[in-house]
mmCIF file of C-alpha atoms in Angstrom:
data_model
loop_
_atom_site.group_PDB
_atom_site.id
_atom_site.type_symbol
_atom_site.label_atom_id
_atom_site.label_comp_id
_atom_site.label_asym_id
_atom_site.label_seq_id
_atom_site.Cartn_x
_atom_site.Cartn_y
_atom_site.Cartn_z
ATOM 1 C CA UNK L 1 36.333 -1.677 41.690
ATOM 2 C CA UNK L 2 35.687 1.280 43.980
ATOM 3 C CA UNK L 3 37.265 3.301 46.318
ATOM 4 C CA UNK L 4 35.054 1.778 49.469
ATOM 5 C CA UNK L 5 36.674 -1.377 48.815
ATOM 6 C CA UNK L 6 40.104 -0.425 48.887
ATOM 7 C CA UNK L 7 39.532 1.723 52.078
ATOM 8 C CA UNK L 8 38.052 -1.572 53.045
ATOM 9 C CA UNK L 9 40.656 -3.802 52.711
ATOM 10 C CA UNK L 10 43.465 -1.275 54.064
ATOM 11 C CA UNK L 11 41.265 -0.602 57.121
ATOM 12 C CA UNK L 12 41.241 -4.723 57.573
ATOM 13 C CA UNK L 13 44.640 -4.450 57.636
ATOM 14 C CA UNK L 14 45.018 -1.551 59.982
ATOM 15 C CA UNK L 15 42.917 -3.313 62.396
ATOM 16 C CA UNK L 16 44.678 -6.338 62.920
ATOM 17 C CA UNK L 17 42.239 -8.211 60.085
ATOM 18 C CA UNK L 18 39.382 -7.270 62.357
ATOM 19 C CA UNK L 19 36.452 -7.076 60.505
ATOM 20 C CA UNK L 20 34.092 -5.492 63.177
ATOM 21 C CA UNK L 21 36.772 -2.852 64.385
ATOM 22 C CA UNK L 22 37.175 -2.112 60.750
ATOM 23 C CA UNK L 23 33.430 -1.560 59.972
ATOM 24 C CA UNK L 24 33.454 0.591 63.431
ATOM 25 C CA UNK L 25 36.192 2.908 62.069
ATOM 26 C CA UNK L 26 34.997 3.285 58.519
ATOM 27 C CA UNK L 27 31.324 3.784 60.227
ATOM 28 C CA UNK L 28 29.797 1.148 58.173
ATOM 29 C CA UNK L 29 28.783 -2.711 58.685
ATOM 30 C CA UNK L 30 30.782 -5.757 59.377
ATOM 31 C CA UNK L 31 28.964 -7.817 56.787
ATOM 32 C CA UNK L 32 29.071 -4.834 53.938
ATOM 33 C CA UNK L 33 32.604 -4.766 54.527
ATOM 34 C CA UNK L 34 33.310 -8.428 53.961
ATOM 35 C CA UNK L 35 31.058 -8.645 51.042
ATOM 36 C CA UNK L 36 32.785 -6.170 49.475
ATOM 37 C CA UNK L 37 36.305 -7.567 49.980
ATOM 38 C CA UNK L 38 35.172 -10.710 48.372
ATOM 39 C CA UNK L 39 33.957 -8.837 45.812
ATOM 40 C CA UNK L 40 36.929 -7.263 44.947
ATOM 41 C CA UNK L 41 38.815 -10.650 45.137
ATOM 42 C CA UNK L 42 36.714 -11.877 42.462
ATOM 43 C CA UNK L 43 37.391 -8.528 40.784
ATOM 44 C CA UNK L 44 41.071 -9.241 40.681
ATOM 45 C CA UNK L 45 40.759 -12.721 40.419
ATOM 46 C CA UNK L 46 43.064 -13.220 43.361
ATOM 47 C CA UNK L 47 42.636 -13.679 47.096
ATOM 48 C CA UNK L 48 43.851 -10.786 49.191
ATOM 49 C CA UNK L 49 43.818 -12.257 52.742
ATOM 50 C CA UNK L 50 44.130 -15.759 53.869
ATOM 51 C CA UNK L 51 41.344 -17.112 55.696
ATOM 52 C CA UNK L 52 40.539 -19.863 58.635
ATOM 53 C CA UNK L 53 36.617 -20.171 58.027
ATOM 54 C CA UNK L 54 35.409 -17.009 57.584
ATOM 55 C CA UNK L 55 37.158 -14.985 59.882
ATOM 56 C CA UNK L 56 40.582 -13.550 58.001
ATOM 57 C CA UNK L 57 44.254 -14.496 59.477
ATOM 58 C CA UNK L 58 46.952 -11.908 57.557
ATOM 59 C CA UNK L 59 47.485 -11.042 53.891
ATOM 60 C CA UNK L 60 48.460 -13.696 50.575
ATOM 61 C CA UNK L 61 51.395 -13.113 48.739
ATOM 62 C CA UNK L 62 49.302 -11.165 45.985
ATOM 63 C CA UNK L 63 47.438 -9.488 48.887
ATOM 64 C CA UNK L 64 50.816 -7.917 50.238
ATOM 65 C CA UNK L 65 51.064 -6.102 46.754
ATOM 66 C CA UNK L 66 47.780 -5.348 46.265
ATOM 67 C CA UNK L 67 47.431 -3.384 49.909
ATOM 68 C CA UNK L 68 50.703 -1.578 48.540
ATOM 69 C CA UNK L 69 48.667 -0.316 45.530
ATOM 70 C CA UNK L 70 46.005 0.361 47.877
ATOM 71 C CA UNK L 71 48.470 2.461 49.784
ATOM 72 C CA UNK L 72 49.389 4.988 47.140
ATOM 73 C CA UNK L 73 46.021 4.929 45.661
ATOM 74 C CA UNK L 74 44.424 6.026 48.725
ATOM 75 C CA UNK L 75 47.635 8.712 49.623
ATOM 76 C CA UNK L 76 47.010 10.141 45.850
ATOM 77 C CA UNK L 77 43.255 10.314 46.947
ATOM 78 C CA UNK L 78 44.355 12.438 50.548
ATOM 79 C CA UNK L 79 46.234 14.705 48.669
ATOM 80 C CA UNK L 80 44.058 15.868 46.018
ATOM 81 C CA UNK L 81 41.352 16.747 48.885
ATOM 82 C CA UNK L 82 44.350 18.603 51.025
ATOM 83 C CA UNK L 83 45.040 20.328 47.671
ATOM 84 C CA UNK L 84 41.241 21.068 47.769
ATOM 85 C CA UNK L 85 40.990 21.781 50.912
ATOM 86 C CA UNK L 86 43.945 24.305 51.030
ATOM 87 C CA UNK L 87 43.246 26.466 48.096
ATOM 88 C CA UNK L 88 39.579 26.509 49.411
ATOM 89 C CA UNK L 89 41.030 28.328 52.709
ATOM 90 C CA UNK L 90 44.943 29.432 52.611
ATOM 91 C CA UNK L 91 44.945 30.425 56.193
ATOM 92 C CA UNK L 92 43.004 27.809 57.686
ATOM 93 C CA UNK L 93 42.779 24.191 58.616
ATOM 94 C CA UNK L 94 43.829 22.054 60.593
ATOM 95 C CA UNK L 95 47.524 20.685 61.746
ATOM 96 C CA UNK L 96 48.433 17.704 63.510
ATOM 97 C CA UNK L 97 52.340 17.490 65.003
ATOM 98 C CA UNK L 98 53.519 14.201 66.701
ATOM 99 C CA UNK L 99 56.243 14.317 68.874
ATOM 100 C CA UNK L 100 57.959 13.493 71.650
ATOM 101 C CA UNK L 101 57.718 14.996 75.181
ATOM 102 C CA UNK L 102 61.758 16.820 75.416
ATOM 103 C CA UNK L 103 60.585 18.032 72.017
ATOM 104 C CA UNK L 104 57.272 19.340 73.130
ATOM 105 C CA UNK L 105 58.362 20.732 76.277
ATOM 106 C CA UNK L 106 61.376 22.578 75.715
ATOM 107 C CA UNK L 107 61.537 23.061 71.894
ATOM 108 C CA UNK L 108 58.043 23.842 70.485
ATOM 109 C CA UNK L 109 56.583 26.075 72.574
ATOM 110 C CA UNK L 110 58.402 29.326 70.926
ATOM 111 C CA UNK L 111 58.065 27.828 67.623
ATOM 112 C CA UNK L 112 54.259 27.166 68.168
ATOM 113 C CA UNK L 113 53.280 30.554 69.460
ATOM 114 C CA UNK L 114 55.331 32.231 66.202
ATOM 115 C CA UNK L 115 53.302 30.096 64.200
ATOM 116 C CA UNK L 116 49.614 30.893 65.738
ATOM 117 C CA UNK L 117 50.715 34.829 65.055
ATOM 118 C CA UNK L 118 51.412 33.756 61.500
ATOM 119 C CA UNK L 119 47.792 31.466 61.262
ATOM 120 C CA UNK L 120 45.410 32.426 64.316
ATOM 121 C CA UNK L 121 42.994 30.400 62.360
ATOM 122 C CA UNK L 122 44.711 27.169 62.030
ATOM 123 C CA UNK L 123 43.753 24.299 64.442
ATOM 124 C CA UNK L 124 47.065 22.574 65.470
ATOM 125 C CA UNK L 125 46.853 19.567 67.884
ATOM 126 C CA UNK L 126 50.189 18.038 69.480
ATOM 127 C CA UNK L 127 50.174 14.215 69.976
ATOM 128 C CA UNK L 128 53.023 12.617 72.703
ATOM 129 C CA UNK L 129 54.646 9.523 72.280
ATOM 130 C CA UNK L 130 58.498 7.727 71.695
ATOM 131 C CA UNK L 131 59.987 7.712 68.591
ATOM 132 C CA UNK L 132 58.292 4.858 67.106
ATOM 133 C CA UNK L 133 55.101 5.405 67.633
ATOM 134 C CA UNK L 134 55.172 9.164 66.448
ATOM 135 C CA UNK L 135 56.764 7.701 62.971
ATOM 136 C CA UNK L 136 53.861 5.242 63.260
ATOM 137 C CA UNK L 137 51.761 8.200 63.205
ATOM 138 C CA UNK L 138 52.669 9.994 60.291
ATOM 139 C CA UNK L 139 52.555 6.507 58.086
ATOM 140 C CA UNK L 140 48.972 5.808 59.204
ATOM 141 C CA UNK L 141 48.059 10.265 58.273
ATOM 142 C CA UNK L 142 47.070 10.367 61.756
ATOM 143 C CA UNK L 143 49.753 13.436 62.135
ATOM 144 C CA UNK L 144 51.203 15.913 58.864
ATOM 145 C CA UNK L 145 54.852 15.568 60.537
ATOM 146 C CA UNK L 146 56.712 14.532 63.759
ATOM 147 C CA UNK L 147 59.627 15.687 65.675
ATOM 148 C CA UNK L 148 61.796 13.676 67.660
ATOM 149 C CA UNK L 149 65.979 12.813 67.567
ATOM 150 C CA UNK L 150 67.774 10.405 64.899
ATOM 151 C CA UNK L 151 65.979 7.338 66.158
ATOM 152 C CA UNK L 152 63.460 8.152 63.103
ATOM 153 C CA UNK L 153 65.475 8.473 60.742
ATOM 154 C CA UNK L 154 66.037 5.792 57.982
ATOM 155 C CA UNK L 155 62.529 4.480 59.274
ATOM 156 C CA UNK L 156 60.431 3.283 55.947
ATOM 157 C CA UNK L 157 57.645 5.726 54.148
ATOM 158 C CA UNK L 158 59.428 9.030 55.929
ATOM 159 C CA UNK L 159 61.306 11.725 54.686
ATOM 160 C CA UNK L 160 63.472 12.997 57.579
ATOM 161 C CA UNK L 161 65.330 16.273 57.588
ATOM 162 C CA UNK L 162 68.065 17.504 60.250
ATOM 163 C CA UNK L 163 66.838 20.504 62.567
ATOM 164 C CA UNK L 164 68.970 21.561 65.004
ATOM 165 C CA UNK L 165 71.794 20.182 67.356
ATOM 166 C CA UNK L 166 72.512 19.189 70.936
ATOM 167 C CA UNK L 167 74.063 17.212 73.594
ATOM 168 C CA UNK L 168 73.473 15.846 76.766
ATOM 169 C CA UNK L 169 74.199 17.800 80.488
ATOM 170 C CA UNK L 170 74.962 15.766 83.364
ATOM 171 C CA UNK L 171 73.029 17.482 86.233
ATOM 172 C CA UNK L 172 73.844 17.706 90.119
ATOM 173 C CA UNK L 173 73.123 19.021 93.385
ATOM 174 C CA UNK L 174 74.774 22.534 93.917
ATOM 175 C CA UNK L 175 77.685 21.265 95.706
ATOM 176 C CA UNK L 176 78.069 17.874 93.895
ATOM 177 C CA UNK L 177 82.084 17.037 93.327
ATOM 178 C CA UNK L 178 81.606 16.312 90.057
ATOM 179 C CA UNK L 179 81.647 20.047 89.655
ATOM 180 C CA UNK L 180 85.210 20.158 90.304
ATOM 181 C CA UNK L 181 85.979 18.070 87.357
ATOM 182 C CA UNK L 182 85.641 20.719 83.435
ATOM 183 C CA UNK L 183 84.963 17.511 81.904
ATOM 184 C CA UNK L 184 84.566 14.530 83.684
ATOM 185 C CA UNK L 185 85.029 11.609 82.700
ATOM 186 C CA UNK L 186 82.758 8.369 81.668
ATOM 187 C CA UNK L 187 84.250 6.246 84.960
ATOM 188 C CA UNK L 188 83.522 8.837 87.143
ATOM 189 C CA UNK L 189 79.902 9.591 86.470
ATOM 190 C CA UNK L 190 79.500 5.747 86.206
ATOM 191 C CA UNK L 191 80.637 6.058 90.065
ATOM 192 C CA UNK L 192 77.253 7.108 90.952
ATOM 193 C CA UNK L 193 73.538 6.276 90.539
ATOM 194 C CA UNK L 194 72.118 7.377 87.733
ATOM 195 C CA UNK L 195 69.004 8.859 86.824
ATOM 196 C CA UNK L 196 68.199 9.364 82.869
ATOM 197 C CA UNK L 197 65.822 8.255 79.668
ATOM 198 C CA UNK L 198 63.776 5.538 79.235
ATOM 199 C CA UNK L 199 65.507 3.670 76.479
ATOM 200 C CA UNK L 200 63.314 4.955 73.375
ATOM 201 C CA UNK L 201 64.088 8.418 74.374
ATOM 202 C CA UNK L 202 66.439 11.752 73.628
ATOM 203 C CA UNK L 203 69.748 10.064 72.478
ATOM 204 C CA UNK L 204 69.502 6.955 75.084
ATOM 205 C CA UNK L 205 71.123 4.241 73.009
ATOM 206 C CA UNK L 206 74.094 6.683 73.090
ATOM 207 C CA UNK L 207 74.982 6.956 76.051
ATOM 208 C CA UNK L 208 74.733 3.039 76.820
ATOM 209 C CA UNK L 209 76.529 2.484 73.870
ATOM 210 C CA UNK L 210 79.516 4.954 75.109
ATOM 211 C CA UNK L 211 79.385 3.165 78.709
ATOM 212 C CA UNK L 212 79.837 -0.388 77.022
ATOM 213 C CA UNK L 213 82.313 0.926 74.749
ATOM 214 C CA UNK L 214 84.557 1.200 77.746
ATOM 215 C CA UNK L 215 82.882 -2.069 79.801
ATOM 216 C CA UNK L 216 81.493 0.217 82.579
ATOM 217 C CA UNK L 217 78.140 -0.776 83.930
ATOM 218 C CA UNK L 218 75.842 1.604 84.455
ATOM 219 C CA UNK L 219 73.968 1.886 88.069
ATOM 220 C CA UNK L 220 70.519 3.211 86.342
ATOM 221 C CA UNK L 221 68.347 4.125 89.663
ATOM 222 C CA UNK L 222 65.455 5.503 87.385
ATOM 223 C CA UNK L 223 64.538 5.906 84.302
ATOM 224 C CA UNK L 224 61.567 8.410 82.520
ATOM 225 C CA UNK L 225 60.525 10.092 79.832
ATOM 226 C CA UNK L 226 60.435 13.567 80.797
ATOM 227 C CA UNK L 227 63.185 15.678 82.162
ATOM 228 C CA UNK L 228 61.230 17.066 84.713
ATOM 229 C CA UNK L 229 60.750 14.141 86.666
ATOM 230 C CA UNK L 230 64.561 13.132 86.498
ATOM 231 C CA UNK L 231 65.456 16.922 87.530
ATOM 232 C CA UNK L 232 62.866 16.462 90.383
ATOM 233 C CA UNK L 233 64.821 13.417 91.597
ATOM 234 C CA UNK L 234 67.951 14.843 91.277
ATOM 235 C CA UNK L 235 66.768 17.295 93.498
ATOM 236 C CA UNK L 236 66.222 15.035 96.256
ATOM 237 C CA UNK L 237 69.696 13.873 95.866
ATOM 238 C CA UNK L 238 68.689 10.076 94.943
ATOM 239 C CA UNK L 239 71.755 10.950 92.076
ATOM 240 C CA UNK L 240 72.878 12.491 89.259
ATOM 241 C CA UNK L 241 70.454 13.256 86.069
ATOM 242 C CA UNK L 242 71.934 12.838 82.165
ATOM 243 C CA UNK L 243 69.107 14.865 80.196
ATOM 244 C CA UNK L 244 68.795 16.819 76.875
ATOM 245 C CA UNK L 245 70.970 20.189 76.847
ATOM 246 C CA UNK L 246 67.670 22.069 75.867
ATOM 247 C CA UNK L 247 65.222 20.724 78.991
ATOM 248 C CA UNK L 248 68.213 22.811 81.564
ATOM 249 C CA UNK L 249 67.266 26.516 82.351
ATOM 250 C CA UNK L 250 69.455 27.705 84.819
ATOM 251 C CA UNK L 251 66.929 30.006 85.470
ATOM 252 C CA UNK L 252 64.574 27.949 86.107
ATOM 253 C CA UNK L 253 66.388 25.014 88.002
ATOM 254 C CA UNK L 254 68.241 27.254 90.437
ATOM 255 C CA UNK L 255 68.773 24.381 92.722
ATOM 256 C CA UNK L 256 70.671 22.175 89.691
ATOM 257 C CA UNK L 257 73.686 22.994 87.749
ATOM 258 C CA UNK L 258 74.487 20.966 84.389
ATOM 259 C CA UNK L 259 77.627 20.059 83.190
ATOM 260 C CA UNK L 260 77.902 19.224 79.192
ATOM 261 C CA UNK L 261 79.178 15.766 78.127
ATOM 262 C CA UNK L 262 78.893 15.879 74.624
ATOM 263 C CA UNK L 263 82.372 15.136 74.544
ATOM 264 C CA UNK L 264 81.396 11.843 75.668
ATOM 265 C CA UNK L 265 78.130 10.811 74.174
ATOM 266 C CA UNK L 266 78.759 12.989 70.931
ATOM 267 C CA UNK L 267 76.154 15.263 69.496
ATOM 268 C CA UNK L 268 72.655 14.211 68.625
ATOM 269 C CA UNK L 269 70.352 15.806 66.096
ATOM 270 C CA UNK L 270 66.835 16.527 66.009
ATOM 271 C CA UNK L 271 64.902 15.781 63.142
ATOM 272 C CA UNK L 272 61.429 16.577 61.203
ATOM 273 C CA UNK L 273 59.768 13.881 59.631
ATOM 274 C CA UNK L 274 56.588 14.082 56.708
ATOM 275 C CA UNK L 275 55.282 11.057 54.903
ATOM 276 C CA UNK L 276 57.056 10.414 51.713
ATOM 277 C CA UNK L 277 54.781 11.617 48.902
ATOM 278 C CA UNK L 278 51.992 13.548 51.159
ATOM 279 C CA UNK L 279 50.924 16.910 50.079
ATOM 280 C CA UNK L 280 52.023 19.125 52.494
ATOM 281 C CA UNK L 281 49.878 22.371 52.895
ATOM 282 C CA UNK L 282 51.773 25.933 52.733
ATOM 283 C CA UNK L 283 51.618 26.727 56.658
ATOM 284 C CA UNK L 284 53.149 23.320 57.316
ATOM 285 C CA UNK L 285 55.903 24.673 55.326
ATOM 286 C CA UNK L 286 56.246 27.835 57.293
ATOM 287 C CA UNK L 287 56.353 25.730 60.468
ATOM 288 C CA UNK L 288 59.333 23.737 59.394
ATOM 289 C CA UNK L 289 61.044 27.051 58.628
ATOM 290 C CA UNK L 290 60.717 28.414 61.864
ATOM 291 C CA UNK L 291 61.560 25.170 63.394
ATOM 292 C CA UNK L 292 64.617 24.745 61.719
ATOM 293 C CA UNK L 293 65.835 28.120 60.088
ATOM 294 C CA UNK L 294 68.032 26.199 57.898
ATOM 295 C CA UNK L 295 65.659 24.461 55.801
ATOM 296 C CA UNK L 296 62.784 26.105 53.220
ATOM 297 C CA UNK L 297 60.511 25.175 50.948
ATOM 298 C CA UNK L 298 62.409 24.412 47.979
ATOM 299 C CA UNK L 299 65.060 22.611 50.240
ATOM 300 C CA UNK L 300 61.763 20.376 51.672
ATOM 301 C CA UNK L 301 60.429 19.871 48.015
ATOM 302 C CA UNK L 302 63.733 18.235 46.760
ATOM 303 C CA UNK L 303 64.058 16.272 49.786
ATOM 304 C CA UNK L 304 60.742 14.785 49.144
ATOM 305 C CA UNK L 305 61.174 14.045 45.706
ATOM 306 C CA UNK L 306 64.026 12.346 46.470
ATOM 307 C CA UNK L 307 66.879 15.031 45.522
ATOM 308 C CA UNK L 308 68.397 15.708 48.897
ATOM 309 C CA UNK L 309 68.287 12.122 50.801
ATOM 310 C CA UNK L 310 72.028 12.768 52.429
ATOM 311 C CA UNK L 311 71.006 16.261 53.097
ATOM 312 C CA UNK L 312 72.447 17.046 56.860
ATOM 313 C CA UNK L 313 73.095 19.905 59.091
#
């Protein structure tokens, strides 16, 4: 047994029990990677995948707890060359974030430029998507963490910890008479067309939820995934915009004002994600303490080792 075949048989399994996209990832051939598959079958005495000729379908029985042994083997194996890697170069490295784009947009920027003062040397890439598929992300060690609202937490192999708060803004044209209203209400924003989130995004399932809640139907003219483009709508007066708090600067969008609703749709948290049982070098550390002021170190360690699951803000 050897550690090609295990990165064998989890690639398989990555690549939808494609043999040739497997031996393209690893950089290595299609019939060395099935021979040594079989190989370790016979090893184990046990079939790992089932089979229809000699192209392979999905995973046995045995084969599902075998690729979780493969798993952890090959995590343990990540760390100790991050752990390498770091001491090697304390300052240095490289630092992958996945997140979403409200995140990336309105939150990181600050956070991001405080960090490259702090590591100048550090290469830090930022990969987009929804909720899902930034989790997705960090499982497969394609990013160190990711960033995005509650939708991630609870999701299997994570470690999620609260960062900050917020709540939606309705926003409208200048002289829109929702204005006249403190706090309106959910019937009378339903009274016009809507422009918001696509359904994966920044608190969405809330705010459907508190519409059914009350059996209003919502008249959704658009929907998006970045504030921007529902602002730029709601500039053109197609209707009113229900965004993230943080992606309104009244500065900025002069010809907007926002009214708050979290009275309506509640308050949503943002939260910061790392793969349970990764080794997480020093500088990712510092990031998640200037991201969220109210965690540290220590607090990250427990939460990790399991000490602080209901930890929240």
């Amino acid at each position: 047994m050897n550690l090609h075949q295990l990165r064998f048989v989890r690639e398989a399994v990555r690549q939808n029990y494609n043999l040739t996209d497997a031996a393209k990832a690893l950089f290595t051939s299609q019939p060395g990677v099935s021979k040594a598959i079989i190989e370790l079958e016979e090893e184990l005495g046990v079939d790992i995948f089932t089979r229809h000729g000699k192209r392979i379908r999905g995973l046995t029985e045995p084969g599902r707890l075998v690729l979780q042994s493969v798993e952890l083997i090959m995590q343990e194996i990540d760390s100790l060359k991050r752990i390498g890697k770091e001491y090697a170069a304390q300052d240095s490295g490289s630092f992958t974030i996945a997140t979403t784009h409200t995140q990336a947009r309105y939150t990181l920027p600050k956070v991001v430029q405080a960090f490259m003062v702090k590591f100048p040397k550090v290469r830090l890439s930022l990969l987009q998507g929804n909720p899902q598929q930034i989790a997705e992300m960090v499982q497969r060690d394609q990013a160190d963490l990711c960033i995005a609202t509650e939708s991630i937490a609870g999701v299997t192999g994570l470690v999620t910890l609260p960062c900050y708060q917020w709540e939606h803004v309705v926003v409208v044209a200048p002289d829109h008479p929702l204005l006249r209203t403190r706090q309106p209400t959910l019937e009378e924003i339903a009274a016009f067309p809507i422009i918001t989130y696509d359904g994966a995004f920044a608190g969405r399932s809330k705010i459907d939820h508190a519409f059914a809640l009350r059996g209003l139907k919502l008249d959704v003219l658009l929907e998006a995934i970045d504030a921007d483009v529902i602002k730029t709508y709601v500039e053109l007066g197609m209707g009113i915009g229900i965004i993230a708090g943080m992606a309104f600067d009244a500065e900025r969008d002069k010809n907007l004002r926002a009214i708050p609703v979290g009275h309506l749709f509640g308050m949503n948290v943002s939260r910061v994600a790392v793969k349970q049982g990764a080794y997480l070098r020093s500088y990712i550390y510092t990031f998640i303490e200037l991201l969220a002021p109210t965690l540290n170190r220590k607090l990250i360690e427990q939460a990790m080792s399991g000490e602080k699951e209901n930890y929240e803000l």
